Coordinates of C-alpha atoms in Angstrom, one line a residue:
S1 CA -10.0 -11.4 23.1
P2 CA -7.1 -9.3 24.5
S3 CA -4.6 -12.2 24.0
N4 CA -5.4 -12.4 20.3
P5 CA -5.5 -8.9 18.7
V6 CA -6.1 -10.2 15.2
F7 CA -9.7 -9.4 14.3
A8 CA -10.0 -9.6 10.5
Q9 CA -8.5 -11.1 7.4
I10 CA -9.0 -9.7 4.0
Q11 CA -8.2 -12.1 1.0
I12 CA -7.9 -12.0 -2.7
A13 CA -6.9 -14.7 -5.1
A14 CA -5.1 -14.3 -8.5
D15 CA -1.9 -15.5 -10.2
F16 CA 0.4 -13.0 -8.7
D17 CA 3.7 -14.6 -9.7
G18 CA 2.8 -15.6 -13.3
D19 CA 3.2 -19.4 -12.9
G20 CA -0.3 -20.2 -14.1
T21 CA -1.6 -21.2 -10.6
E22 CA -3.8 -19.2 -8.3
D23 CA -2.1 -17.5 -5.4
L24 CA -3.6 -16.0 -2.3
A25 CA -2.9 -12.6 -0.8
E26 CA -4.3 -11.6 2.5
L27 CA -4.1 -8.8 5.0
V28 CA -4.0 -10.0 8.6
I29 CA -5.3 -7.0 10.7
N30 CA -3.8 -6.5 14.1
A31 CA -6.0 -4.1 16.1
Q32 CA -3.4 -3.7 18.9
L33 CA -0.7 -2.5 16.5
L34 CA -3.1 -0.6 14.2
S35 CA -1.5 -2.3 11.3
A36 CA -1.9 -5.1 8.8
D37 CA 0.6 -7.8 7.8
L38 CA 0.6 -8.7 4.1
V39 CA 0.8 -12.4 3.4
I40 CA 1.2 -13.7 -0.1
T41 CA 1.1 -17.5 -0.6
T42 CA 2.2 -18.9 -4.0
A43 CA 2.6 -22.5 -5.1
A44 CA 6.4 -22.1 -4.4
A45 CA 6.5 -20.2 -1.1
A46 CA 4.7 -18.0 1.5
Y47 CA 5.8 -14.4 2.0
R48 CA 4.9 -12.4 5.1
F49 CA 5.5 -8.6 5.3
P50 CA 4.8 -7.6 8.9
E51 CA 3.1 -4.3 9.7
F52 CA 2.9 -3.6 6.0
V53 CA 0.3 -0.8 6.2
Y54 CA -1.8 1.1 8.7
S55 CA -5.2 -0.3 9.5
G56 CA -7.2 1.4 12.2
G57 CA -10.1 -0.1 14.0
M58 CA -12.8 2.3 12.7
E59 CA -14.7 2.8 9.5
G60 CA -12.7 4.8 7.0
Q61 CA -9.4 3.3 8.4
E62 CA -9.6 -0.3 7.2
A63 CA -6.9 -1.6 4.9
S64 CA -8.1 -3.6 1.9
L65 CA -6.9 -5.5 -1.2
A66 CA -7.8 -5.1 -4.9
L67 CA -6.5 -6.0 -8.3
S68 CA -5.5 -3.4 -10.8
Q69 CA -6.8 -3.5 -14.4
E70 CA -3.6 -5.3 -15.3
G71 CA -4.0 -7.9 -12.5
A72 CA -1.4 -6.5 -10.1
L73 CA -2.1 -6.7 -6.4
Q74 CA -3.0 -3.4 -4.8
V75 CA -3.0 -2.7 -1.0
N76 CA -5.2 0.2 0.0
S77 CA -5.0 2.0 3.3
G78 CA -5.7 5.4 4.8
N79 CA -7.4 7.5 7.3
R80 CA -10.6 8.9 5.8
S81 CA -12.5 9.4 9.1
M82 CA -10.6 10.7 12.1
G83 CA -8.9 14.0 12.9
R84 CA -8.2 16.8 10.5
D85 CA -5.2 15.1 8.7
R86 CA -6.7 12.6 6.3
W87 CA -5.0 10.4 3.7
D88 CA -5.5 7.6 1.2
Q89 CA -2.9 5.3 -0.2
T90 CA -2.6 2.5 -2.8
L91 CA 0.5 0.4 -3.1
T92 CA 0.8 -1.6 -6.3
I93 CA 2.8 -4.9 -6.1
V94 CA 4.1 -7.0 -8.9
W95 CA 6.3 -10.1 -9.2
S96 CA 9.8 -10.1 -10.6
E97 CA 12.4 -12.9 -10.8
D98 CA 13.8 -11.5 -7.5
G99 CA 10.6 -11.5 -5.6
F100 CA 7.7 -9.1 -5.0
L101 CA 8.3 -5.5 -5.9
L102 CA 6.6 -2.3 -4.8
A103 CA 5.8 -1.1 -8.4
G104 CA 3.7 2.0 -7.7
V105 CA 2.5 4.4 -5.0
T106 CA -0.6 6.6 -5.2
R107 CA -1.2 8.8 -2.2
A108 CA -3.6 11.7 -1.5
W109 CA -3.7 13.8 1.6
W110 CA -6.0 16.6 2.9
D111 CA -6.7 18.7 5.9
T112 CA -10.4 18.9 6.8
L113 CA -10.0 22.4 8.2
T114 CA -7.8 23.8 5.4
P115 CA -9.2 22.1 2.2
D116 CA -6.7 23.9 -0.2
S117 CA -3.7 22.5 1.6
G118 CA -4.0 18.9 0.4
G119 CA -2.4 17.2 -2.5
N120 CA -1.7 13.9 -4.2
C121 CA 1.0 12.0 -6.0
E122 CA 1.3 9.0 -8.2
V123 CA 4.7 7.3 -8.8
D124 CA 5.5 4.4 -11.1
L125 CA 8.5 2.9 -9.3
I126 CA 9.4 0.7 -12.3
T127 CA 9.9 3.7 -14.6
G128 CA 10.8 6.1 -11.8
K129 CA 8.3 8.7 -13.2
G130 CA 5.5 10.3 -11.4
L131 CA 3.4 13.4 -10.8
A132 CA 2.7 15.3 -7.6
N133 CA 0.0 17.9 -7.1
G134 CA -0.4 20.3 -4.2
P135 CA -1.2 23.9 -3.3
E136 CA 2.0 25.0 -5.2
G137 CA 0.8 23.3 -8.4
A138 CA 1.8 20.2 -10.3
R139 CA 5.4 18.9 -10.6
E140 CA 7.0 15.9 -12.2
I141 CA 8.8 13.3 -10.0
R142 CA 11.9 11.5 -11.4
L143 CA 13.5 8.8 -9.3
E144 CA 16.8 7.2 -9.9
T145 CA 16.4 4.3 -7.4
P146 CA 14.9 1.0 -8.7
A147 CA 11.6 -0.3 -7.4
P148 CA 12.3 -1.9 -4.0
L149 CA 11.7 -5.5 -3.2
L150 CA 8.9 -5.6 -0.6
A151 CA 11.2 -7.4 1.8
D152 CA 13.6 -4.4 1.6
W153 CA 11.0 -1.6 1.6
D154 CA 11.1 0.6 4.8
G155 CA 7.6 2.0 4.4
A156 CA 8.9 5.5 3.3
M157 CA 7.1 7.3 0.5
P158 CA 9.1 8.1 -2.7
E159 CA 11.0 11.3 -2.6
G160 CA 8.8 14.2 -3.8
C161 CA 5.6 12.4 -2.9

């Protein structure tokens, strides 16, 4: 209904904070804002990160959750279906003693009318090392800033990405 724009929840369970108990991560999709809140509930606390990623209302624009091979939480988003400017993004999230960190970013972008203009980047925010590829070729990314706490992250992509 128009008074309640939330139309979907996507959930995944795992031990995200390493305390031996199962935690729950979920995306609460808000169709009106074209975004998804990330909610992580552990045995100790619940964490909500409003408008964490884009989530459109069409196929190819839905945000989703996954686990990395190492068991880290991954939030996937993108626009794979509308307009000429398309993109795909994966944010990797890990627990630290200070809270949840944005540990990695993988992003690809492409123009459907100019296929050679796209690129991709992958940055490990824990080590500060990454690689970007584009029409000008590949280049290394080196960051001096530490991986941000999710509560402090402003949504900006790492420099060079």
